[in-house]
N, CA, C and O of each residue as an XYZ file, in Angstrom:
420
protein
N       0.851     -1.163      0.000
C       0.000      0.000      0.000
C       0.904      1.236      0.000
O       1.807      1.343      0.829
N       0.669      2.144     -0.904
C       1.526      3.321     -0.994
C       1.034      4.432     -0.065
O      -0.068      4.362      0.480
N       1.862      5.444      0.100
C       1.563      6.531      1.031
C       0.327      7.322      0.608
O      -0.429      7.793      1.458
N       0.120      7.469     -0.685
C      -1.045      8.215     -1.163
C      -2.341      7.526     -0.750
O      -3.297      8.191     -0.352
N      -2.380      6.210     -0.841
C      -3.562      5.446     -0.445
C      -3.798      5.551      1.063
O      -4.936      5.686      1.513
N      -2.732      5.488      1.822
C      -2.857      5.605      3.285
C      -3.424      6.967      3.660
O      -4.321      7.054      4.499
N      -2.915      8.020      3.053
C      -3.429      9.372      3.343
C      -4.886      9.504      2.908
O      -5.679     10.159      3.584
N      -5.236      8.891      1.796
C      -6.627      8.923      1.346
C      -7.520      8.222      2.358
O      -8.599      8.723      2.675
N      -7.091      7.068      2.874
C      -7.856      6.371      3.914
C      -8.045      7.247      5.150
O      -9.139      7.313      5.712
N      -6.986      7.908      5.563
C      -7.067      8.754      6.762
C      -8.033      9.904      6.548
O      -8.847     10.197      7.423
N      -7.958     10.554      5.404
C      -8.845     11.691      5.121
C     -10.295     11.234      5.034
O     -11.183     11.880      5.590
N     -10.542     10.122      4.338
C     -11.915      9.620      4.214
C     -12.465      9.241      5.577
O     -13.598      9.589      5.907
N     -11.665      8.524      6.379
C     -12.134      8.122      7.702
C     -12.409      9.334      8.586
O     -13.421      9.371      9.286
N     -11.534     10.307      8.562
C     -11.748     11.510      9.370
C     -13.000     12.249      8.917
O     -13.803     12.693      9.738
N     -13.156     12.374      7.606
C     -14.343     13.062      7.092
C     -15.624     12.345      7.422
O     -16.593     12.963      7.862
N     -15.637     11.051      7.214
C     -16.857     10.284      7.468
C     -17.204     10.288      8.948
O     -18.356     10.529      9.311
N     -16.244     10.029      9.793
C     -16.552      9.972     11.225
C     -16.870     11.354     11.778
O     -17.756     11.487     12.621
N     -16.171     12.377     11.324
C     -16.410     13.726     11.838
C     -17.736     14.272     11.340
O     -18.527     14.793     12.126
N     -17.989     14.158     10.045
C     -19.217     14.718      9.497
C     -20.460     14.056     10.061
O     -21.428     14.737     10.404
N     -20.441     12.748     10.160
C     -21.628     12.056     10.664
C     -21.893     12.408     12.121
O     -23.049     12.457     12.542
N     -20.856     12.650     12.885
C     -21.051     12.972     14.302
C     -21.315     14.455     14.525
O     -22.020     14.809     15.470
N     -20.772     15.329     13.689
C     -20.917     16.760     13.917
C     -22.143     17.375     13.245
O     -22.677     18.362     13.752
N     -22.604     16.827     12.125
C     -23.763     17.413     11.446
C     -25.005     17.489     12.337
O     -25.645     18.540     12.376
N     -25.370     16.432     13.049
C     -26.540     16.570     13.923
C     -26.336     17.631     15.005
O     -27.276     18.342     15.360
N     -25.134     17.740     15.519
C     -24.877     18.740     16.549
C     -24.933     20.155     15.973
O     -25.365     21.088     16.652
N     -24.499     20.311     14.728
C     -24.520     21.635     14.102
C     -25.920     22.008     13.617
O     -26.284     23.184     13.636
N     -26.700     21.036     13.190
C     -28.025     21.321     12.644
C     -29.105     21.381     13.706
O     -30.103     22.080     13.530
N     -28.929     20.677     14.785
C     -29.946     20.648     15.843
C     -29.502     21.514     17.008
O     -28.353     21.449     17.447
N     -30.411     22.311     17.493
C     -30.095     23.172     18.641
C     -30.484     22.513     19.966
O     -29.989     22.891     21.027
N     -31.375     21.527     19.889
C     -31.835     20.868     21.107
C     -30.905     19.716     21.474
O     -30.140     19.221     20.646
N     -30.992     19.309     22.727
C     -30.231     18.155     23.179
C     -30.827     16.889     22.560
O     -32.046     16.737     22.480
N     -29.947     15.985     22.124
C     -30.408     14.724     21.548
C     -30.955     13.835     22.656
O     -30.288     13.603     23.664
N     -32.160     13.347     22.465
C     -32.772     12.483     23.465
C     -32.927     11.051     22.977
O     -33.106     10.144     23.789
N     -32.864     10.834     21.699
C     -33.060      9.504     21.141
C     -31.859      8.611     21.434
O     -30.728      8.943     21.079
N     -32.113      7.472     22.085
C     -31.034      6.528     22.371
C     -30.458      5.951     21.089
O     -29.258      5.692     21.003
N     -31.315      5.750     20.090
C     -30.858      5.203     18.813
C     -29.860      6.140     18.144
O     -28.795      5.701     17.709
N     -30.187      7.406     18.059
C     -29.290      8.373     17.408
C     -28.004      8.527     18.207
O     -26.922      8.613     17.626
N     -28.108      8.562     19.519
C     -26.900      8.662     20.349
C     -25.990      7.458     20.148
O     -24.779      7.612     19.992
N     -26.565      6.264     20.151
C     -25.733      5.071     19.972
C     -25.189      5.003     18.555
O     -24.055      4.566     18.355
N     -25.974      5.427     17.563
C     -25.493      5.466     16.182
C     -24.275      6.379     16.073
O     -23.264      5.989     15.489
N     -24.356      7.573     16.621
C     -23.248      8.521     16.553
C     -22.039      8.036     17.348
O     -20.902      8.355     16.998
N     -22.269      7.277     18.399
C     -21.164      6.761     19.202
C     -20.390      5.673     18.453
O     -19.161      5.638     18.508
N     -21.107      4.785     17.754
C     -20.466      3.625     17.129
C     -19.994      3.850     15.694
O     -19.325      2.977     15.142
N     -20.308      4.965     15.079
C     -19.888      5.217     13.697
C     -18.369      5.135     13.527
O     -17.917      4.476     12.590
N     -17.562      5.764     14.375
C     -16.108      5.663     14.162
C     -15.598      4.227     14.221
O     -14.696      3.863     13.467
N     -16.155      3.419     15.094
C     -15.720      2.029     15.205
C     -16.093      1.246     13.946
O     -15.305      0.439     13.453
N     -17.286      1.489     13.436
C     -17.722      0.786     12.224
C     -16.864      1.183     11.024
O     -16.470      0.330     10.229
N     -16.577      2.471     10.895
C     -15.751      2.935      9.779
C     -14.341      2.362      9.886
O     -13.772      1.916      8.890
N     -13.788      2.374     11.074
C     -12.449      1.815     11.273
C     -12.422      0.326     10.929
O     -11.475     -0.143     10.299
N     -13.438     -0.411     11.332
C     -13.496     -1.841     11.030
C     -13.600     -2.081      9.528
O     -12.939     -2.969      8.991
N     -14.422     -1.296      8.856
C     -14.595     -1.473      7.414
C     -13.303     -1.176      6.664
O     -13.031     -1.790      5.633
N     -12.513     -0.252      7.166
C     -11.266      0.087      6.492
C     -10.123     -0.837      6.897
O      -9.194     -1.031      6.113
N     -10.162     -1.405      8.080
C      -9.052     -2.195      8.591
C      -9.139     -3.673      8.219
O      -8.133     -4.268      7.831
N     -10.306     -4.265      8.328
C     -10.441     -5.709      8.136
C      -9.959     -6.165      6.755
O      -9.226     -7.152      6.687
N     -10.327     -5.506      5.656
C      -9.788     -5.968      4.366
C      -8.261     -5.903      4.307
O      -7.627     -6.778      3.717
N      -7.676     -4.884      4.909
C      -6.214     -4.764      4.917
C      -5.576     -5.896      5.714
O      -4.477     -6.339      5.383
N      -6.249     -6.365      6.756
C      -5.722     -7.472      7.557
C      -5.552     -8.717      6.692
O      -4.526     -9.394      6.755
N      -6.564     -9.008      5.888
C      -6.537    -10.235      5.087
C      -5.638    -10.132      3.858
O      -5.306    -11.152      3.255
N      -5.243     -8.926      3.480
C      -4.356     -8.752      2.329
C      -2.901     -8.519      2.711
O      -2.041     -8.475      1.832
N      -2.605     -8.370      3.984
C      -1.261     -7.962      4.389
C      -0.341     -9.124      4.771
O       0.847     -8.904      5.010
N      -0.849    -10.330      4.833
C      -0.019    -11.458      5.241
C       0.319    -12.329      4.040
O      -0.139    -12.077      2.925
N       1.123    -13.352      4.282
C       1.511    -14.254      3.218
C       0.382    -15.145      2.735
O       0.399    -15.603      1.593
N      -0.588    -15.393      3.581
C      -1.727    -16.233      3.183
C      -2.978    -15.780      3.930
O      -2.904    -15.178      5.001
N      -4.106    -16.081      3.346
C      -5.377    -15.730      3.979
C      -5.586    -16.562      5.241
O      -6.215    -16.097      6.191
N      -5.063    -17.786      5.256
C      -5.222    -18.648      6.430
C      -4.547    -18.035      7.656
O      -5.155    -17.968      8.725
N      -3.301    -17.590      7.515
C      -2.599    -16.995      8.662
C      -3.283    -15.698      9.098
O      -3.336    -15.384     10.287
N      -3.803    -14.952      8.127
C      -4.540    -13.730      8.476
C      -5.800    -14.063      9.263
O      -6.128    -13.383     10.235
N      -6.503    -15.105      8.846
C      -7.730    -15.504      9.548
C      -7.431    -15.988     10.961
O      -8.187    -15.699     11.888
N      -6.341    -16.717     11.132
C      -5.969    -17.196     12.474
C      -5.603    -16.011     13.363
O      -6.033    -15.952     14.515
N      -4.825    -15.080     12.854
C      -4.471    -13.884     13.624
C      -5.680    -13.027     13.941
O      -5.800    -12.497     15.045
N      -6.572    -12.889     12.977
C      -7.802    -12.124     13.186
C      -8.666    -12.769     14.262
O      -9.218    -12.080     15.120
N      -8.779    -14.085     14.211
C      -9.567    -14.801     15.226
C      -8.969    -14.622     16.617
O      -9.695    -14.452     17.596
N      -7.638    -14.661     16.696
C      -6.979    -14.452     17.994
C      -7.250    -13.039     18.502
O      -7.509    -12.846     19.689
N      -7.190    -12.057     17.614
C      -7.436    -10.670     18.014
C      -8.877    -10.475     18.474
O      -9.126     -9.818     19.484
N      -9.820    -11.042     17.736
C     -11.229    -10.903     18.113
C     -11.495    -11.577     19.460
O     -12.221    -11.035     20.293
N     -10.917    -12.742     19.672
C     -11.106    -13.451     20.940
C     -10.556    -12.646     22.117
O     -11.216    -12.502     23.146
N      -9.341    -12.125     21.952
C      -8.755    -11.327     23.038
C      -9.537    -10.045     23.284
O      -9.761     -9.662     24.432
N      -9.953     -9.383     22.211
C     -10.726     -8.152     22.368
C     -12.066     -8.438     23.041
O     -12.527     -7.659     23.875
N     -12.678     -9.544     22.679
C     -13.950     -9.931     23.297
C     -13.779    -10.181     24.793
O     -14.677     -9.891     25.583
N     -12.637    -10.714     25.170
C     -12.372    -11.006     26.584
C     -11.893     -9.783     27.349
O     -11.599     -9.876     28.540
N     -11.811     -8.628     26.677
C     -11.517     -7.375     27.367
C     -10.065     -6.947     27.371
O      -9.698     -6.056     28.136
N      -9.223     -7.551     26.544
C      -7.808     -7.163     26.501
C      -7.663     -5.775     25.872
O      -8.492     -5.359     25.063
N      -6.616     -5.080     26.249
C      -6.337     -3.743     25.725
C      -5.796     -3.844     24.297
O      -5.440     -4.926     23.832
N      -5.740     -2.712     23.618
C      -5.358     -2.676     22.213
C      -3.941     -3.192     21.956
O      -3.732     -3.978     21.033
N      -2.976     -2.764     22.753
C      -1.591     -3.172     22.519
C      -1.398     -4.682     22.672
O      -0.799     -5.292     21.786
N      -1.870     -5.314     23.743
C      -1.738     -6.773     23.823
C      -2.461     -7.507     22.694
O      -1.964     -8.516     22.194
N      -3.624     -7.010     22.293
C      -4.360     -7.641     21.192
C      -3.528     -7.574     19.918
O      -3.389     -8.574     19.214
N      -2.978     -6.409     19.621
C      -2.177     -6.248     18.402
C      -0.919     -7.110     18.442
O      -0.570     -7.749     17.450
N      -0.241     -7.128     19.582
C       0.988     -7.917     19.693
C       0.722     -9.416     19.567
O       1.457    -10.124     18.879
N      -0.317     -9.892     20.224
C      -0.644    -11.318     20.157
C      -1.087    -11.689     18.740
O      -0.698    -12.740     18.230
N      -1.886    -10.848     18.104
C      -2.328    -11.145     16.735
C      -1.138    -11.214     15.785
O      -1.067    -12.109     14.942
N      -0.204    -10.273     15.917
C       1.002    -10.309     15.075
C       1.825    -11.561     15.359
O       2.329    -12.195     14.432
N       1.964    -11.918     16.626
C       2.702    -13.121     16.987
C       2.048    -14.384     16.453
O       2.733    -15.298     15.994
N       0.725    -14.437     16.514
C       0.004    -15.604     16.007
C       0.181    -15.718     14.493
O       0.375    -16.818     13.976
N       0.118    -14.602     13.784
C       0.329    -14.632     12.331
C       1.748    -15.092     12.017
O       1.954    -15.921     11.131
N       2.726    -14.553     12.744
C       4.120    -14.936     12.522
C       4.313    -16.435     12.745
O       4.913    -17.117     11.915
N       3.803    -16.946     13.869
C       3.945    -18.373     14.179
C       3.207    -19.249     13.169
O       3.708    -20.304     12.783
N       2.030    -18.824     12.744
C       1.262    -19.596     11.766
C       1.995    -19.666     10.432
O       2.070    -20.731      9.820
N       2.532    -18.547      9.982
C       3.272    -18.560      8.715
C       4.560    -19.373      8.843
O       4.954    -20.058      7.899
N       5.212    -19.304      9.993
C       6.426    -20.076     10.218
C       6.122    -21.568     10.188
O       6.862    -22.350      9.591
N       5.015    -21.961     10.845
C       4.630    -23.377     10.853
C       4.194    -23.840      9.462
O       4.422    -24.993      9.097
N       3.579    -22.967      8.698
C       3.160    -23.349      7.336
C       4.376    -23.586      6.444
O       4.328    -24.430      5.550
N       5.451    -22.861      6.674
C       6.666    -23.068      5.891
C       7.359    -24.393      6.245
O       8.013    -25.006      5.401
N       7.207    -24.820      7.497
C       7.820    -26.074      7.930
C       7.126    -27.280      7.328
O       7.761    -28.284      7.006
N       5.817    -27.167      7.181
C       5.054    -28.333      6.702
C       4.695    -28.118      5.304
O       4.049    -28.970      4.693
């Protein structure tokens, strides 16, 4: 992935997450009372980040299998409440070990 594509991803993500969250605040003068709208605005950045990150995960390794194993490890750790740094380190380690074992066999 080249630097131009990375910058484009950053700009698109910033625009999408910022605009979707700020437009209701700029257009509405009243306090938001709807739980649906509040939760929608809260989770938009996470959804956008996931949509932009997950495809890159499966394209960045030597095989889709090692990417899937690393992704599964990351999802499991995140589900169990692990912090971002341990999740990332363990997922990278799992991908490394999986690719190393695939080369042996």
